[in-house]
Short mmCIF file of C-alpha atoms in Angstrom, two decimals:
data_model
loop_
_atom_site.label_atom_id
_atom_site.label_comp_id
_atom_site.label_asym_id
_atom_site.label_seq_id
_atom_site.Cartn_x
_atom_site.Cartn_y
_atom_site.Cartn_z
CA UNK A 1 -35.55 99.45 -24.79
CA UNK A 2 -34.81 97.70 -21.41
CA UNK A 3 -36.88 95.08 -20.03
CA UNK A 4 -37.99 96.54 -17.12
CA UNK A 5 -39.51 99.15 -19.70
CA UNK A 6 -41.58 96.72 -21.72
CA UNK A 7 -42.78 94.86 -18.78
CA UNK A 8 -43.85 98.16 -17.46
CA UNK A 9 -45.74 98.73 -20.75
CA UNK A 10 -47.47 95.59 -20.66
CA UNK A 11 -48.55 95.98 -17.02
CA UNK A 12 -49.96 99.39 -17.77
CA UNK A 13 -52.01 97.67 -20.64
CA UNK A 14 -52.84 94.67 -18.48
CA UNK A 15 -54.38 97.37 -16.37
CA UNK A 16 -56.10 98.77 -18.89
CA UNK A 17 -57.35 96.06 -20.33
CA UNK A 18 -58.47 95.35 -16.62
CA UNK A 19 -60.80 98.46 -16.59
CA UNK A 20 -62.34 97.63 -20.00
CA UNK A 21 -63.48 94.11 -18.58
CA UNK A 22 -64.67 96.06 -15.81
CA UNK A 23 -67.04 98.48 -17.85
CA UNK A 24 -67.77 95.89 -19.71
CA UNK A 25 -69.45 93.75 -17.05
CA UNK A 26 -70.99 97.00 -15.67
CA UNK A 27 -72.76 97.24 -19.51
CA UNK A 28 -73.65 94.38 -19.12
CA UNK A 29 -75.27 94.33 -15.64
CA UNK A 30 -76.77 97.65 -16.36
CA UNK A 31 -78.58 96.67 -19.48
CA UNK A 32 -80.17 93.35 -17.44
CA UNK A 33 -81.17 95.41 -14.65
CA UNK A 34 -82.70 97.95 -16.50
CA UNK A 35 -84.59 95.38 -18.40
CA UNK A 36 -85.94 93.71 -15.66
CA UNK A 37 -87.00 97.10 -14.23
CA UNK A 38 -88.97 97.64 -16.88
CA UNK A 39 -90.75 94.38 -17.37
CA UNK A 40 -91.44 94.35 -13.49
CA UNK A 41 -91.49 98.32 -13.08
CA UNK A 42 -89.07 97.93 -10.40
CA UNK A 43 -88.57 102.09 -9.82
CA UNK A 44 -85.78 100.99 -7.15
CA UNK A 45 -84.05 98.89 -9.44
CA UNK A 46 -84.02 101.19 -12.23
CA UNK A 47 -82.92 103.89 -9.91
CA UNK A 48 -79.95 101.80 -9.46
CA UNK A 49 -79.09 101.79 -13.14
CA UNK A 50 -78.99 105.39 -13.47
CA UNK A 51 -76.76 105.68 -10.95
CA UNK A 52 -74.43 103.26 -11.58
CA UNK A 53 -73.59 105.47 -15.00
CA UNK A 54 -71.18 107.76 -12.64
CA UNK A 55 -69.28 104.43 -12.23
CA UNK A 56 -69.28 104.02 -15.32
CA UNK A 57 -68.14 107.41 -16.57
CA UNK A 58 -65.53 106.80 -13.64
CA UNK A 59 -64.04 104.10 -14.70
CA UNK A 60 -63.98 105.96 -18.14
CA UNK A 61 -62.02 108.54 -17.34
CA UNK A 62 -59.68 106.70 -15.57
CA UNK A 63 -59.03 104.44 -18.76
CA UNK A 64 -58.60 107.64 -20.52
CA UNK A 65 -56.19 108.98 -18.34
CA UNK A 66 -54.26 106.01 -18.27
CA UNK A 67 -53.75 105.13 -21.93
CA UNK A 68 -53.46 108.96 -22.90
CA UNK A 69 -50.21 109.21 -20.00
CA UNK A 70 -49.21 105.16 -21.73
CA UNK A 71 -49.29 107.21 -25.19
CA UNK A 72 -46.86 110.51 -23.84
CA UNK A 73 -44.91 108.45 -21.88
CA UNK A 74 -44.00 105.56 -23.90
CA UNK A 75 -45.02 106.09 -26.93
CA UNK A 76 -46.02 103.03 -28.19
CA UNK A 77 -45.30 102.14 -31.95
CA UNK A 78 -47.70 99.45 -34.28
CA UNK A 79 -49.61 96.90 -32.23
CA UNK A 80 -49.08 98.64 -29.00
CA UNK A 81 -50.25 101.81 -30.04
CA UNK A 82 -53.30 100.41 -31.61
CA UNK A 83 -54.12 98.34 -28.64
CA UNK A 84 -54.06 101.70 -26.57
CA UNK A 85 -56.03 103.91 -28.96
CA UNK A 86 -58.60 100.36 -29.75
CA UNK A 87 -58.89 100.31 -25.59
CA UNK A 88 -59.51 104.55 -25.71
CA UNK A 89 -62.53 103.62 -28.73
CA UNK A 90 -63.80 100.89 -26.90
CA UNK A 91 -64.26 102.49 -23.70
CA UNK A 92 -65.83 105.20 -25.88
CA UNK A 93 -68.51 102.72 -26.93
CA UNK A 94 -69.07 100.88 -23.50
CA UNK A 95 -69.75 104.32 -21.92
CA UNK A 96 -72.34 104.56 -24.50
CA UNK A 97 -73.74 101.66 -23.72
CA UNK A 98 -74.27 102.80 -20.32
CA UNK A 99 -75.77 105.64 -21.16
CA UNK A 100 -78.43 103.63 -23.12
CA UNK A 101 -79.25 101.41 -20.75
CA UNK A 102 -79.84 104.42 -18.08
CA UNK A 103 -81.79 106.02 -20.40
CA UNK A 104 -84.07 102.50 -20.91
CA UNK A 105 -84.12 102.70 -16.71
CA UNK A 106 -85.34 106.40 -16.97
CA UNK A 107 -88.47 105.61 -18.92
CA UNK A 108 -89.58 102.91 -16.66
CA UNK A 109 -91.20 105.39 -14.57
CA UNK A 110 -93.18 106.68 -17.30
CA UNK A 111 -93.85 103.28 -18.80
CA UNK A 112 -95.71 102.44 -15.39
CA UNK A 113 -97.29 99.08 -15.07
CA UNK A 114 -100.27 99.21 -17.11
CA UNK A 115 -99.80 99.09 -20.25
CA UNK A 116 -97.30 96.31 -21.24
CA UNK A 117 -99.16 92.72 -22.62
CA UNK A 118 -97.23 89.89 -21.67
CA UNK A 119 -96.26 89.62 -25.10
CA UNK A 120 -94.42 92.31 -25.52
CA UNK A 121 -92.46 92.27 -22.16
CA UNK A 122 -91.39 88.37 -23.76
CA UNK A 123 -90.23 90.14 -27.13
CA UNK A 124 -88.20 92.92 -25.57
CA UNK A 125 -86.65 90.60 -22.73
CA UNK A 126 -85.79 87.68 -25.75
CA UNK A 127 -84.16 91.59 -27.28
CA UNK A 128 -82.38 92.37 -24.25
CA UNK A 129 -80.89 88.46 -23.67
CA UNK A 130 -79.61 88.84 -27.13
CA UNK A 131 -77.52 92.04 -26.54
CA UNK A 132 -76.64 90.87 -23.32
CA UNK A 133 -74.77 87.85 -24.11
CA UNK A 134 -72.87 90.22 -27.43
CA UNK A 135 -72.05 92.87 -24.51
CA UNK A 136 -70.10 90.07 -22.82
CA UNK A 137 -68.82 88.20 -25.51
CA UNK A 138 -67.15 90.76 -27.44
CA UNK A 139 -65.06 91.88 -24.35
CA UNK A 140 -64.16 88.15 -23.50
CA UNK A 141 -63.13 87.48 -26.99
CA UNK A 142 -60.97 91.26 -26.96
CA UNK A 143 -58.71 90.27 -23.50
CA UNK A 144 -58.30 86.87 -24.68
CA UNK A 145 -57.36 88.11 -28.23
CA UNK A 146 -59.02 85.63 -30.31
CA UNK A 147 -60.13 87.72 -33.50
CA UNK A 148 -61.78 84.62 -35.02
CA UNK A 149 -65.10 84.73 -33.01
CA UNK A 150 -65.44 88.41 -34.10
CA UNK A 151 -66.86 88.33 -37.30
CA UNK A 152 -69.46 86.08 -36.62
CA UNK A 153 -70.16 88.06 -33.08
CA UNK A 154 -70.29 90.91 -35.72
CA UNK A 155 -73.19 89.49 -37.94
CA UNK A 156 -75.28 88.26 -34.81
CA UNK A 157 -75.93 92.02 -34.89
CA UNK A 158 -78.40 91.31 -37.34
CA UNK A 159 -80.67 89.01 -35.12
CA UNK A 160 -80.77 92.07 -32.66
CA UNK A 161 -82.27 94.13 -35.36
CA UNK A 162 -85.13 91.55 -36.48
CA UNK A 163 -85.76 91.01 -33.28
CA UNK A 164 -86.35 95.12 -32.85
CA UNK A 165 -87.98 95.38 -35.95
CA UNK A 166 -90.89 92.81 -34.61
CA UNK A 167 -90.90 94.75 -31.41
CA UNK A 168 -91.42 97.96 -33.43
CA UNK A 169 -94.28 96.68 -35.27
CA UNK A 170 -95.88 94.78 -32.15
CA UNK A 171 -95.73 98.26 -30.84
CA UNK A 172 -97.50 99.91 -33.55
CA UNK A 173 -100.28 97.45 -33.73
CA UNK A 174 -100.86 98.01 -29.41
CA UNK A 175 -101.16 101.75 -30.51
CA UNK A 176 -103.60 101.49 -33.21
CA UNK A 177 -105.49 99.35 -31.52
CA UNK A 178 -106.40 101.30 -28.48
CA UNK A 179 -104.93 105.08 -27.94
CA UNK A 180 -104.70 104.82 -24.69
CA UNK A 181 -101.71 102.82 -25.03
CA UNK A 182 -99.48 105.27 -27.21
CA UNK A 183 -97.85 107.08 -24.35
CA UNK A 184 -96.30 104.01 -22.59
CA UNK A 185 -95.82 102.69 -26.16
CA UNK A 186 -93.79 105.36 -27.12
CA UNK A 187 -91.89 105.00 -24.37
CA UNK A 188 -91.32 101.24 -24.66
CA UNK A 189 -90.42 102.20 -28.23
CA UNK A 190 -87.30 104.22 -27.69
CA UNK A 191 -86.23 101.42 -24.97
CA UNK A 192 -86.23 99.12 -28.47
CA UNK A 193 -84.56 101.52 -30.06
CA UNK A 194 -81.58 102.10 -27.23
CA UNK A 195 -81.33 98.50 -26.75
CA UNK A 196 -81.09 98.05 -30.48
CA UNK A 197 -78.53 100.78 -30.69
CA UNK A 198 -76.23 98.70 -27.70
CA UNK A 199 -75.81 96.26 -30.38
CA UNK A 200 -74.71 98.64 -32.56
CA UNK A 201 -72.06 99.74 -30.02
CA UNK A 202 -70.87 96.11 -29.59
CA UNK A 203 -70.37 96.06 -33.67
CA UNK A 204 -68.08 98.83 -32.96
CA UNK A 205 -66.12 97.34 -30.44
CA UNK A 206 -66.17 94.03 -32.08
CA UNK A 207 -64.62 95.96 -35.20
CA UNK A 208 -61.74 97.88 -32.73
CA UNK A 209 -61.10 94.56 -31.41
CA UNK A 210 -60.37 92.80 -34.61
CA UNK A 211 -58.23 95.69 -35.58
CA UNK A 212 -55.99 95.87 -32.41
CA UNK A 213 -55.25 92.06 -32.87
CA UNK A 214 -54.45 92.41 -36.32
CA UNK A 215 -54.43 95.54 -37.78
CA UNK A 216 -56.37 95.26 -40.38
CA UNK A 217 -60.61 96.06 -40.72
CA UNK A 218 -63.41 93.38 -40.21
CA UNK A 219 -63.59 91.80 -43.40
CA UNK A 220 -67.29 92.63 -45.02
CA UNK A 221 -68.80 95.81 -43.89
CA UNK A 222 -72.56 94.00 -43.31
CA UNK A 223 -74.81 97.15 -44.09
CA UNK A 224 -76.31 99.17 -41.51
CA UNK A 225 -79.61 97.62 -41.24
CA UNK A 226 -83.05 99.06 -39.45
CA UNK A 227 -85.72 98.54 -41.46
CA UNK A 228 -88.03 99.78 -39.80
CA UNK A 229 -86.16 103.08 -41.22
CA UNK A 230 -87.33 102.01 -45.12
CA UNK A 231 -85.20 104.37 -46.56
CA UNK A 232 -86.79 105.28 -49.79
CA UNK A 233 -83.95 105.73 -53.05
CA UNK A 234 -82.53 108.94 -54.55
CA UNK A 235 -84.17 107.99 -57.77
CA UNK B 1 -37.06 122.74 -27.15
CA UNK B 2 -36.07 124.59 -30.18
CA UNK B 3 -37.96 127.77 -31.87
CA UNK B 4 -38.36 124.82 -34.88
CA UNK B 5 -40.43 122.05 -32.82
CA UNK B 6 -42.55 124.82 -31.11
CA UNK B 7 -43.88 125.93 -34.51
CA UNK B 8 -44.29 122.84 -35.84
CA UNK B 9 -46.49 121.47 -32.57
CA UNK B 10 -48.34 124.56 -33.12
CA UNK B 11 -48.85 123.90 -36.90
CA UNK B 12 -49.80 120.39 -36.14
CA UNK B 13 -52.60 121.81 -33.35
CA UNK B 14 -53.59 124.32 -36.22
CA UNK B 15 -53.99 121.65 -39.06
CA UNK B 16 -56.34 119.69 -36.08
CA UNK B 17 -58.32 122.87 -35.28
CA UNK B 18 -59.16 123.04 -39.08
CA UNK B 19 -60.14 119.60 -39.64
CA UNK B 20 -62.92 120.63 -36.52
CA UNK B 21 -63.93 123.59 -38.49
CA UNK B 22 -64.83 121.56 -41.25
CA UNK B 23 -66.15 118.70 -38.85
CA UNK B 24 -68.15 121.74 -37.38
CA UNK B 25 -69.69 123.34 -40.66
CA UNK B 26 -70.46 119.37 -42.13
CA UNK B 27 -72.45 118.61 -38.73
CA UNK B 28 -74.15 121.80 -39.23
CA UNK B 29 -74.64 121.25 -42.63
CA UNK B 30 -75.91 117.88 -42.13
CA UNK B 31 -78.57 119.15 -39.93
CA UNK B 32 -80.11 121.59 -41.90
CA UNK B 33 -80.24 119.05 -45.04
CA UNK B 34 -81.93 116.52 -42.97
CA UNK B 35 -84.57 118.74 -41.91
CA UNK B 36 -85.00 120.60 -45.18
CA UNK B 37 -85.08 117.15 -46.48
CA UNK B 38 -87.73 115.62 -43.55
CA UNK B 39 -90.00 118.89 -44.01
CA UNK B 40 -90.06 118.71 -47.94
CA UNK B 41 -89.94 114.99 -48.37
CA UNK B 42 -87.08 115.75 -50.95
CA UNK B 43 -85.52 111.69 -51.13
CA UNK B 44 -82.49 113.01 -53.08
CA UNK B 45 -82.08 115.38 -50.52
CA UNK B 46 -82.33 113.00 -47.63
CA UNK B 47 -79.72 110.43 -49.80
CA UNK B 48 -76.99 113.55 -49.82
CA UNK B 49 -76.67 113.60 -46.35
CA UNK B 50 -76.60 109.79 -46.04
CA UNK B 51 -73.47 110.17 -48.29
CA UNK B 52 -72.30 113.24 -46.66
CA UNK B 53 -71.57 111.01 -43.27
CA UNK B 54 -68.81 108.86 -45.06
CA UNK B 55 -66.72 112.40 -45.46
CA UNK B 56 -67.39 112.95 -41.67
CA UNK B 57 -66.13 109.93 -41.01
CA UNK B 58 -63.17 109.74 -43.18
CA UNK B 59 -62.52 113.73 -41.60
CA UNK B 60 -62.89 111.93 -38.45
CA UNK B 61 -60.26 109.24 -38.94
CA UNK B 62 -57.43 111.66 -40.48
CA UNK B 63 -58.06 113.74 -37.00
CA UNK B 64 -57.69 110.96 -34.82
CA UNK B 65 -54.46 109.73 -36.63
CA UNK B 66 -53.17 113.27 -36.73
CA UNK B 67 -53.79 113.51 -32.97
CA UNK B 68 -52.59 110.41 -31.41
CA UNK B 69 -48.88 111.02 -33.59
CA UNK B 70 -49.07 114.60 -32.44
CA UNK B 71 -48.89 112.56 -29.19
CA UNK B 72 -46.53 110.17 -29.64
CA UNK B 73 -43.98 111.95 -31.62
CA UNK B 74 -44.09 115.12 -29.38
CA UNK B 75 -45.65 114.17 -25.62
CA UNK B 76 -47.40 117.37 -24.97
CA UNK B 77 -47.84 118.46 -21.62
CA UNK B 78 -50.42 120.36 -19.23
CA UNK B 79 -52.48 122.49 -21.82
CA UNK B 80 -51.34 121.17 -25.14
CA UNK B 81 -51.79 117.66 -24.37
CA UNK B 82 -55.44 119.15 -23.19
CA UNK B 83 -55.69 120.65 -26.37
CA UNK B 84 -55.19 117.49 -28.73
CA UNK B 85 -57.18 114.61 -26.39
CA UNK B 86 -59.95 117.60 -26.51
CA UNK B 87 -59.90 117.53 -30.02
CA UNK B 88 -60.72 113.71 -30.18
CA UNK B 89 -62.97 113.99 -28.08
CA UNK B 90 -64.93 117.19 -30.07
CA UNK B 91 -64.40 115.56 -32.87
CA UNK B 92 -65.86 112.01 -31.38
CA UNK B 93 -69.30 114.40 -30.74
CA UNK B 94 -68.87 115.90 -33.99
CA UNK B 95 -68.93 112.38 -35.80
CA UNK B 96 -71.99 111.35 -33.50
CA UNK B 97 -73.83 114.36 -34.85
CA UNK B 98 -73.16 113.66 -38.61
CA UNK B 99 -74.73 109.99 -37.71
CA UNK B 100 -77.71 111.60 -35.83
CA UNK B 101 -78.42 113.97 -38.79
CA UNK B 102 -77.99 110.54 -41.25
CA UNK B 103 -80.68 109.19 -39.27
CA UNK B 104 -83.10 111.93 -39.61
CA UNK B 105 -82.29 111.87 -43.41
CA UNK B 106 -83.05 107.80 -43.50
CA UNK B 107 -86.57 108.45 -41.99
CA UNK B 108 -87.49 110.74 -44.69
CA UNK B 109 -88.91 107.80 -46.84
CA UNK B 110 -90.66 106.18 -44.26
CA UNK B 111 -92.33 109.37 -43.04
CA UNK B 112 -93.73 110.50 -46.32
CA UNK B 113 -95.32 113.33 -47.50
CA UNK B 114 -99.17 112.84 -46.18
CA UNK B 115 -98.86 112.72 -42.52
CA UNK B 116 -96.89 115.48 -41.45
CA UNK B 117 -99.56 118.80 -40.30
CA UNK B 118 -98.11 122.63 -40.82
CA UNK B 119 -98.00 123.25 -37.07
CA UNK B 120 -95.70 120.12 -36.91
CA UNK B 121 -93.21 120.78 -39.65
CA UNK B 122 -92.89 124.16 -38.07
CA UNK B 123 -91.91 123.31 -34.51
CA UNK B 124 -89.54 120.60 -35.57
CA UNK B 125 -87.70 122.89 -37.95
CA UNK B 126 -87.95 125.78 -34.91
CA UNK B 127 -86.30 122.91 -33.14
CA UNK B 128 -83.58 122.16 -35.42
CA UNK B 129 -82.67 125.75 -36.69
CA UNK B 130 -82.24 126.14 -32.58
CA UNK B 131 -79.55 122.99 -33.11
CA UNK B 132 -77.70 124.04 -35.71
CA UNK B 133 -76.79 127.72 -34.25
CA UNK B 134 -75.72 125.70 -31.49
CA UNK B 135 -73.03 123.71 -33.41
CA UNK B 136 -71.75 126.31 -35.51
CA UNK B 137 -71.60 128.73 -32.19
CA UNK B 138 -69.80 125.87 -30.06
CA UNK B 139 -67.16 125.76 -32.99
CA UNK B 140 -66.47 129.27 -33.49
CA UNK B 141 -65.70 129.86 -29.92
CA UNK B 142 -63.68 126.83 -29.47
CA UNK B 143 -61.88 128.15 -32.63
CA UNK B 144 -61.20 132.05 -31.18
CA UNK B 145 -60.43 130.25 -27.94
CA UNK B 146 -63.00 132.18 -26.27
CA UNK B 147 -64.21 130.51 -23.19
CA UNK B 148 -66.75 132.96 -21.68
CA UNK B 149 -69.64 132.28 -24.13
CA UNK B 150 -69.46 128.31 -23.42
CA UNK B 151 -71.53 128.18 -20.31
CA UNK B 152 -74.17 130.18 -21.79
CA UNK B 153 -74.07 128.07 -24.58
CA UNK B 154 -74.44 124.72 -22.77
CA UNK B 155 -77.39 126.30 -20.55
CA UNK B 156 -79.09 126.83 -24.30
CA UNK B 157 -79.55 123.39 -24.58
CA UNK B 158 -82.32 123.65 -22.29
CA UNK B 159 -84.38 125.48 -25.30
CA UNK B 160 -83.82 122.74 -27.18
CA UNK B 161 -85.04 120.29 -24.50
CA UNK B 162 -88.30 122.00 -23.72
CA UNK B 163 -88.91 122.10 -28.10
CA UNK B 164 -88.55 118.53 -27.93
CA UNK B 165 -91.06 118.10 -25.45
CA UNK B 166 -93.21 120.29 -27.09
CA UNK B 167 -92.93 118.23 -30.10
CA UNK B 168 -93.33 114.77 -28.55
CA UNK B 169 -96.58 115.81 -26.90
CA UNK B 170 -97.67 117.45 -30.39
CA UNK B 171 -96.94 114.52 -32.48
CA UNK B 172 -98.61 112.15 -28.81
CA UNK B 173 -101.78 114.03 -29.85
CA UNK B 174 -101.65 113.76 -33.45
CA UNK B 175 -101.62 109.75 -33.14
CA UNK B 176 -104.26 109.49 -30.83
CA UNK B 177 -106.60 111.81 -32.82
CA UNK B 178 -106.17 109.20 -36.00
CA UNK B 179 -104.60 105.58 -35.67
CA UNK B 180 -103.45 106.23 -39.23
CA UNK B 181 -101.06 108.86 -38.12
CA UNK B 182 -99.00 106.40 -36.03
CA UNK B 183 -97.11 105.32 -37.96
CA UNK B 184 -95.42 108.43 -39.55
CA UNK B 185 -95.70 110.03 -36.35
CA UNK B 186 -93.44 107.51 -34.90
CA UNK B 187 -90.45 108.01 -37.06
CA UNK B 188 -90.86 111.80 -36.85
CA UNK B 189 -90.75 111.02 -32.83
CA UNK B 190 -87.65 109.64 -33.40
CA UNK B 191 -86.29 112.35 -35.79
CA UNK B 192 -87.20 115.10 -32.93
CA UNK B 193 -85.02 112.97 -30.28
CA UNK B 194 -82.37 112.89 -32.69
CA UNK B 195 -82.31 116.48 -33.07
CA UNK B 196 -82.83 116.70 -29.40
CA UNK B 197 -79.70 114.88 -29.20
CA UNK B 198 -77.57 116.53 -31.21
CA UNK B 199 -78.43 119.31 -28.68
CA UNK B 200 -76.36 117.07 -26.12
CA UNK B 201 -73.58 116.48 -27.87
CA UNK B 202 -73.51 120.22 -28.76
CA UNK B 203 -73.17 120.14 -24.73
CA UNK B 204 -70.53 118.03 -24.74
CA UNK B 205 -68.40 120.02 -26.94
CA UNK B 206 -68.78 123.05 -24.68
CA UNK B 207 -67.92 121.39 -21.83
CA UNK B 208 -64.34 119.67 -23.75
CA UNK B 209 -63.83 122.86 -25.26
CA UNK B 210 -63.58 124.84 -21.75
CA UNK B 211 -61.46 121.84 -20.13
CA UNK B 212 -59.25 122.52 -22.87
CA UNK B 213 -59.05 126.22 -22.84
CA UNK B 214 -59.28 126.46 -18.89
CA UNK B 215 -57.98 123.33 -17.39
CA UNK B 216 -61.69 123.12 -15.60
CA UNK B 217 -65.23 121.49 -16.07
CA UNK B 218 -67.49 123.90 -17.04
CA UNK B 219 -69.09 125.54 -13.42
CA UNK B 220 -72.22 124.37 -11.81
CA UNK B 221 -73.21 121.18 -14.00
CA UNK B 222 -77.18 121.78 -15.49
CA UNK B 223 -79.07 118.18 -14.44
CA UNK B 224 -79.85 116.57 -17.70
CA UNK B 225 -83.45 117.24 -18.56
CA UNK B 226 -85.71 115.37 -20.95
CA UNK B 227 -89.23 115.87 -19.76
CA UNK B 228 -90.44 113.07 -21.81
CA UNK B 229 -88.67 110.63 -19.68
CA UNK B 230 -90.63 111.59 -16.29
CA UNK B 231 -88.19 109.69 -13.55
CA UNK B 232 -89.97 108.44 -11.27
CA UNK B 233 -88.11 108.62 -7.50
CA UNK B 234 -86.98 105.15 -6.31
CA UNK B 235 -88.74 106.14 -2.80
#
């Protein structure tokens, strides 16, 4: 294989790579702004969000189309094929992430700006900070490929879902103790529950991640945990 | 390119297509358990289909290694290459749907047997036995290659949609008639949306399958509805 073929390769996963850091900013952004539109209901603002998803799904598609062409062209063997079908996953899960936040920026219209206590805007922002900072991290920590940050990145997971299990049970108690507020409480309950499920997402990619750089699996599979879910045993 | 690596592409596309027939008939399967299994309160029930999503997964894997090698080794072109990055993708949807189904079946415990009314049990499972045609139909015509029944198919989804809002206002009412239904009435919300959502991804199958079989998105895109969600207009 020539030179001028491998450098080729690596600029076409240099761009790649380029486009994940990309969609990985936009998660980011996205989940902040549709946050704060909720907190503030900011209809403008969460507007915004859902439209930025088409640049997401853009951007997407594009990463798609470039690593699938990378794949037929050059076919890539061992680490350079993982990298390529790791970047195709991990896309995968930052589009999803997108998708969650734009549904969190959909309900903020029928969340309206009655019904949230102080309180409870504090516990779902302190939510929100937490999956924020993951978002970023993990993508960081992929295009600089240090694996070593990973697992612990991994296992912060599990702060995101305490923190959504007190939200969830805040949000019970606000129901019970006046109806009027179960409508916007639903609502403000599935926003938990996407932003809850972003952190899943970034488990995911922090798991692709670790096995592009080294081909092996996260060491430690932490169970899936949402307790709120009680799961009750076979027996 | 010899009669010999024709055949064996083909074989290759065929051993794919099976692996989403089976993908197909577990999602389905899935489905129905976790409903029978939310609607009866039968735990052991519910724990099958927890275990059932490791075989989706696993089914999932061996597809997506078969697939990218299919690509490698043999760089299809134009319609084949369509063909295999489709069947990622499907089976990407299918997986999502095995893990929406799981999460119906983990709710089962925490919903109980006490809270859930006739009426209630009865539109949920209208809702889901809506879902599951829809899986096993978007299979089967993927399958027969038959392309004229997907946008019919896709416009279905809007059935589902206007169950699930049917449902959420249902199970709304239920909680504000008696505090004490809140609770279960919250993870059944949640179970609905799940179900609702496995009416999207049912969606996005039609629209991968007809890319695939046609070279073209799907005609005249349906705008996303989930009534529930109420956008408010940024003006």
């Amino acid at each position: 294989m020539g030179e001028h073929t491998v450098t080729s390769f690596d600029e076409e996963l240099n761009r790649i790579d380029q486009l994940l850091c990309e969609m990985g900013d936009l998660a980011g952004a996205m989940t902040q702004s549709a946050t704060k539109a909720l907190i503030s209901s900011d209809n403008g603002l969460a507007q915004r969000v859902i439209s930025d998803d088409a640049i997401m799904d853009a951007k997407q598609r594009e990463l798609d189309e470039r690593a699938i062409t990378l794949i037929a062209k050059r076919q890539p063997m061992a680490q350079d094929l993982r990298a390529v079908v790791g970047a195709i996953r991990m896309a995968g899960d930052l589009e999803r992430i997108g998708d969650l936040a734009k549904n969190v920026a959909k309900r903020v219209g029928a969340v309206g700006d009655s019904a949230t206590p102080r309180s409870l805007a504090h516990s779902i922002d302190a939510m929100a900070q937490l999956v924020i900072v993951q978002v970023k991290s993990v993508i960081d920590q992929y295009v600089a490929r240090q694996s070593e940050g990973l697992t612990s990145l991994r296992d912060e997971d599990e702060k995101i879902d305490i923190q959504y299990t007190s939200v969830f049970r805040e949000l019970l108690t606000y129901m019970m103790e006046d109806p009027r507020n179960i409508t916007a409480c639903t609502h403000l309950l599935f926003c938990a529950k996407n932003l809850e499920r972003i952190g899943d997402h970034v488990t995911n990619i922090a798991e692709n991640a670790y096995y592009v750089m080294t081909g092996e699996q996260l060491p430690v599979q932490r169970p899936k945990l949402d307790e709120t879910q009680m799961t009750v045993s076979a027996e």
